[in-house]
Structure formats: C-alpha cells, structure tokens
Coordinates of N, CA and C in Angstrom, one line a residue:
X1 N 8.5 -7.2 -9.7 CA 8.4 -6.4 -8.4 C 8.0 -7.4 -7.1
X2 N 8.9 -7.1 -6.2 CA 8.5 -8.0 -5.0 C 7.6 -7.2 -3.9
X3 N 6.6 -7.9 -3.7 CA 5.8 -7.2 -2.6 C 5.9 -7.9 -1.2
X4 N 6.3 -7.2 -0.2 CA 6.5 -7.8 1.0 C 5.1 -7.7 1.8
X5 N 5.0 -8.7 2.7 CA 3.8 -8.9 3.5 C 3.8 -8.2 4.9
X6 N 2.9 -7.5 5.2 CA 2.7 -7.1 6.6 C 1.5 -7.8 7.3
X7 N 2.1 -8.7 8.2 CA 1.2 -9.6 9.0 C 1.4 -9.6 10.3
X8 N 1.9 -8.4 10.9 CA 2.0 -8.2 12.5 C 2.0 -6.7 12.6
X9 N 1.4 -6.4 13.8 CA 1.2 -4.9 14.2 C 2.5 -4.4 14.5
X10 N 3.5 -5.2 14.8 CA 4.9 -4.8 15.2 C 5.5 -4.2 14.0
X11 N 5.3 -4.8 12.8 CA 5.9 -4.4 11.5 C 5.4 -2.8 11.3
X12 N 4.4 -2.4 11.7 CA 3.8 -1.2 11.1 C 4.8 -0.1 11.6
X13 N 5.2 -0.1 12.9 CA 6.3 1.0 13.4 C 7.5 0.8 12.5
X14 N 7.9 -0.4 12.3 CA 9.3 -0.5 11.5 C 9.0 0.1 10.2
X15 N 8.0 -0.3 9.4 CA 7.7 0.4 8.2 C 7.7 1.9 8.0
X16 N 6.9 2.5 9.1 CA 6.8 3.7 9.2 C 8.2 4.5 9.2
X17 N 9.0 3.9 10.2 CA 10.4 4.3 10.3 C 11.0 4.2 8.9
X18 N 11.0 3.4 8.2 CA 11.5 3.2 6.9 C 11.1 4.3 5.8
X19 N 9.7 4.7 6.1 CA 9.2 5.8 5.3 C 10.0 7.1 5.4
X20 N 10.8 7.2 6.2 CA 11.7 8.6 6.6 C 12.6 8.5 5.6
X21 N 13.2 7.4 5.0 CA 14.4 7.3 4.1 C 13.9 6.8 2.5
X22 N 12.8 6.4 2.4 CA 12.2 5.8 1.2 C 10.8 5.9 1.2
X23 N 10.1 6.1 0.0 CA 8.7 5.8 -0.2 C 8.2 4.5 0.1
X24 N 7.1 4.3 0.8 CA 6.4 3.1 1.2 C 5.1 2.9 0.4
X25 N 4.9 1.9 -0.2 CA 3.6 1.7 -1.0 C 2.8 0.4 -0.3
X26 N 1.7 0.6 0.1 CA 1.0 -0.4 1.0 C -0.3 -0.7 0.2
X27 N -0.5 -2.0 -0.3 CA -1.8 -2.2 -1.0 C -2.5 -3.2 0.0
X28 N -3.7 -3.0 0.5 CA -4.5 -3.6 1.2 C -5.5 -4.4 0.4
X29 N -5.5 -5.6 0.5 CA -6.0 -6.5 -0.5 C -6.8 -7.8 0.1
X30 N -8.0 -8.1 -0.4 CA -8.8 -9.1 -0.1 C -8.8 -10.1 -1.4
X31 N -8.3 -11.2 -0.9 CA -8.2 -12.4 -2.0 C -9.6 -12.9 -2.4
X32 N -10.5 -12.5 -1.5 CA -12.0 -13.0 -1.8 C -12.8 -11.9 -2.9
X33 N -12.2 -10.9 -2.9 CA -12.9 -9.6 -3.7 C -12.4 -9.8 -5.2
X34 N -13.1 -9.7 -6.1 CA -12.9 -9.6 -7.5 C -12.4 -8.2 -7.9
X35 N -13.0 -7.1 -7.3 CA -12.4 -5.8 -7.8 C -11.1 -5.6 -7.1
X36 N -10.8 -6.1 -6.0 CA -9.5 -6.2 -5.5 C -8.3 -6.8 -6.2
X37 N -8.7 -8.0 -6.6 CA -7.8 -8.6 -7.6 C -7.4 -8.0 -8.8
X38 N -8.7 -7.6 -9.3 CA -8.5 -6.7 -10.8 C -7.4 -5.6 -10.5
X39 N -7.8 -4.6 -9.5 CA -7.1 -3.6 -9.0 C -5.5 -4.0 -8.9
X40 N -5.2 -4.8 -8.1 CA -3.9 -5.4 -7.9 C -3.1 -5.7 -9.0
X41 N -3.9 -6.8 -10.0 CA -3.3 -7.1 -11.1 C -3.0 -6.0 -12.2
X42 N -3.9 -5.0 -12.3 CA -3.6 -3.7 -12.9 C -2.6 -3.0 -12.5
X43 N -2.3 -3.0 -11.3 CA -1.2 -2.2 -10.7 C 0.0 -2.9 -11.0
X44 N 0.2 -4.2 -10.7 CA 1.2 -4.9 -11.0 C 1.8 -4.9 -12.5
X45 N 0.7 -5.0 -13.5 CA 0.8 -4.9 -14.8 C 1.6 -3.5 -15.1
X46 N 1.2 -2.6 -14.6 CA 1.7 -1.1 -15.0 C 3.0 -0.7 -14.4
X47 N 3.4 -1.5 -13.3 CA 4.5 -1.2 -12.5 C 5.8 -1.1 -13.4
X48 N 6.5 0.0 -13.3 CA 7.9 0.1 -13.8 C 8.9 -0.1 -12.9
X49 N 9.6 -1.1 -12.9 CA 10.7 -1.2 -11.8 C 11.6 -0.1 -11.8
X50 N 12.1 0.4 -13.0 CA 13.1 1.5 -13.0 C 12.6 2.8 -12.4
X51 N 11.3 3.0 -12.6 CA 10.5 4.3 -11.9 C 10.3 4.1 -10.4
X52 N 10.2 2.7 -10.0 CA 10.0 2.6 -8.7 C 11.1 1.8 -7.9
X53 N 12.4 1.9 -8.4 CA 13.3 1.2 -7.8 C 13.8 1.5 -6.2
X54 N 13.3 2.8 -5.9 CA 13.6 3.2 -4.5 C 12.5 3.0 -3.6
X55 N 11.5 2.4 -4.1 CA 10.2 2.1 -3.4 C 10.3 0.8 -2.7
X56 N 9.6 0.7 -1.5 CA 9.3 -0.6 -0.9 C 8.1 -0.8 -0.6
X57 N 7.4 -1.9 -1.4 CA 6.1 -2.3 -1.5 C 5.6 -3.4 -0.7
X58 N 4.4 -3.1 0.0 CA 3.8 -4.2 1.1 C 2.5 -4.4 0.5
X59 N 1.9 -5.7 1.0 CA 0.5 -6.0 0.8 C 0.3 -6.4 2.3
X60 N -1.2 -6.2 2.5 CA -2.0 -6.8 3.6 C -3.0 -7.5 3.2
X61 N -3.3 -8.6 3.8 CA -4.2 -9.5 3.6 C -5.3 -9.1 4.5
X62 N -6.3 -8.3 4.1 CA -7.4 -7.6 5.0 C -8.2 -8.7 5.6
X63 N -8.4 -9.9 5.2 CA -9.1 -11.0 5.8 C -8.3 -11.7 6.8
X64 N -7.3 -12.1 6.3 CA -6.5 -12.9 7.1 C -5.6 -12.1 8.2
X65 N -5.4 -10.9 7.9 CA -4.7 -10.0 8.9 C -5.7 -8.7 9.2
X66 N -6.8 -9.1 9.6 CA -7.8 -8.0 9.7 C -7.1 -6.8 10.8
X67 N -6.6 -7.4 11.9 CA -6.2 -6.5 13.0 C -5.2 -5.6 12.4
X68 N -4.3 -6.2 11.6 CA -3.1 -5.4 11.0 C -3.6 -4.3 10.2
X69 N -4.7 -4.7 9.4 CA -5.2 -3.7 8.4 C -5.9 -2.6 9.1
X70 N -6.8 -2.8 10.1 CA -7.3 -1.7 11.0 C -6.2 -1.1 11.8
X71 N -5.3 -1.5 12.2 CA -4.3 -0.9 12.9 C -3.5 0.1 12.1
X72 N -3.2 -0.3 10.9 CA -2.5 0.7 9.9 C -3.5 2.0 9.6
X73 N -4.7 1.6 9.4 CA -5.6 2.7 9.2 C -5.8 3.7 10.5
X74 N -5.7 3.1 11.6 CA -5.8 4.1 12.8 C -4.5 4.8 12.9
X75 N -3.2 4.2 12.8 CA -1.9 4.8 12.8 C -1.9 5.8 11.8
X76 N -2.3 5.6 10.6 CA -2.0 6.7 9.4 C -3.3 7.5 9.5
X77 N -4.4 7.3 10.1 CA -5.5 8.2 10.1 C -6.3 8.1 8.9
X78 N -6.4 7.1 8.1 CA -7.0 6.8 7.0 C -8.1 6.0 7.1
X79 N -9.4 6.2 6.7 CA -10.3 5.2 6.8 C -10.0 4.0 6.1
X80 N -10.4 2.7 6.6 CA -10.1 1.5 6.1 C -11.0 1.2 5.0
X81 N -10.4 0.8 3.9 CA -11.1 0.2 2.8 C -10.5 -0.8 2.2
X82 N -11.0 -1.6 1.1 CA -10.5 -2.8 0.7 C -11.1 -2.9 -0.7
X83 N -10.3 -2.9 -1.8 CA -8.9 -2.7 -1.8 C -8.5 -1.2 -1.7
X84 N -7.4 -1.0 -1.0 CA -6.9 0.4 -0.9 C -5.5 0.4 -1.2
X85 N -5.0 1.5 -1.7 CA -3.6 1.8 -1.9 C -3.0 3.1 -1.2
X86 N -2.0 3.0 -0.4 CA -1.5 4.0 0.4 C 0.1 4.3 0.1
X87 N 0.4 5.4 -0.1 CA 1.8 5.9 -0.1 C 2.1 6.7 1.0
X88 N 3.2 6.2 1.7 CA 3.7 6.9 3.0 C 5.1 7.4 2.8
X89 N 5.2 8.6 3.0 CA 6.6 9.3 3.1 C 6.7 10.0 4.5
X90 N 7.8 10.1 5.1 CA 8.1 10.5 6.5 C 6.9 10.3 7.4
X91 N 6.4 9.1 7.5 CA 5.6 8.6 8.4 C 4.0 9.2 8.2
X92 N 3.8 9.8 7.0 CA 2.6 10.3 6.7 C 2.1 9.9 5.4
X93 N 0.8 9.7 5.3 CA 0.1 9.3 3.9 C 0.2 10.5 3.1
X94 N 0.7 10.4 1.9 CA 0.7 11.4 0.7 C -0.3 11.3 -0.3
X95 N -0.8 10.0 -0.3 CA -1.6 9.7 -1.2 C -2.3 8.2 -1.1
X96 N -3.6 8.4 -1.2 CA -4.4 7.0 -1.1 C -5.6 7.0 -1.9
X97 N -6.0 5.9 -2.5 CA -7.1 5.7 -3.3 C -7.8 4.3 -3.0
X98 N -9.0 4.1 -3.3 CA -9.4 2.6 -3.3 C -10.2 2.3 -4.4
X99 N -10.5 0.9 -4.5 CA -11.3 0.4 -5.4 C -10.8 0.6 -6.8
X100 N -11.6 1.0 -7.8 CA -11.1 1.2 -9.1 C -10.5 2.5 -9.4
X101 N -10.4 3.3 -8.3 CA -9.5 4.6 -8.4 C -8.0 4.2 -8.2
X102 N -7.7 3.0 -7.9 CA -6.3 2.6 -7.9 C -5.7 2.7 -9.2
X103 N -4.7 3.5 -9.7 CA -4.2 3.5 -10.7 C -2.8 3.8 -10.6
X104 N -1.9 3.4 -11.6 CA -0.5 3.5 -11.6 C 0.1 4.9 -11.6
X105 N -0.5 5.6 -12.4 CA 0.1 7.0 -12.8 C 0.1 8.0 -11.4
X106 N -1.2 8.0 -10.9 CA -1.1 8.8 -9.5 C -0.1 8.2 -8.6
X107 N -0.1 7.1 -8.5 CA 0.9 6.4 -7.5 C 2.3 6.9 -7.9
X108 N 2.5 6.7 -9.1 CA 4.0 7.2 -9.5 C 4.1 8.8 -9.2
X109 N 3.2 9.5 -9.4 CA 3.3 10.9 -9.1 C 3.5 11.1 -7.8
X110 N 2.8 10.4 -6.8 CA 2.8 10.6 -5.3 C 4.3 10.0 -4.9
X111 N 4.8 9.1 -5.4 CA 6.0 8.5 -5.1 C 7.4 9.5 -5.3
X112 N 6.9 10.0 -6.6 CA 8.1 10.9 -7.2 C 8.0 12.3 -6.8
X113 N 6.7 12.7 -6.1 CA 6.6 14.2 -5.8 C 7.0 14.5 -4.5

C-alpha cells in the first residue's frame, strides 16, 4: 500500500474534495514516538489491498509538519492527537481513533460503511 504524504496546508482542501468520490484515510504519525510507530506498523501489517483498493491513504508527520497537523484537526473538527487515524468521507470525519485504539477492523468497517 502506498501512503501519500500531506506536507502543505494547501493539500488539505484538495484531499477533502477527493473525499467526495472516495474514502480518505489519514494517519497522523510521530517518528519519535514508539507507540506511533507500533500503531502504524500494525495498521500496515493488517492492511488488505483488495479491501482497500478504492481508498486513498495519507500520512502527516506531526513533528515536521506540525502546522499541517493542527490545520487538519481544525478543518475537520477533531481534537489533535498523535498517533491518530482519521477516515474522511464527503468532507467529514466518519471515524477516528488514536494511540493503541488504532485497529484495522474498525478502519475497514468505516471505509466500507
């Protein structure tokens, strides 16, 4: 699975526009945090390409791109956390979780629901 990178506030509007035609998954990640690395590794390990073929996935480096990370939290009305997983459809967050609550099955249900 290819994870695109969000590293500019300008991209947020473009990505939210895409969410009207396909589900968007955003993983807010800190490369300095062991829990974040563990959650992201687990997510990638269980990711099923066939189940998620219509999904576009993104990461945000919450340290390197802090402004972007907070901007997406403000835009979507979801409290900033790290690590954090967001599923966006039609410009709205339909699912989010953080830390060790990040699991593949609830993500899949949100994407397919």
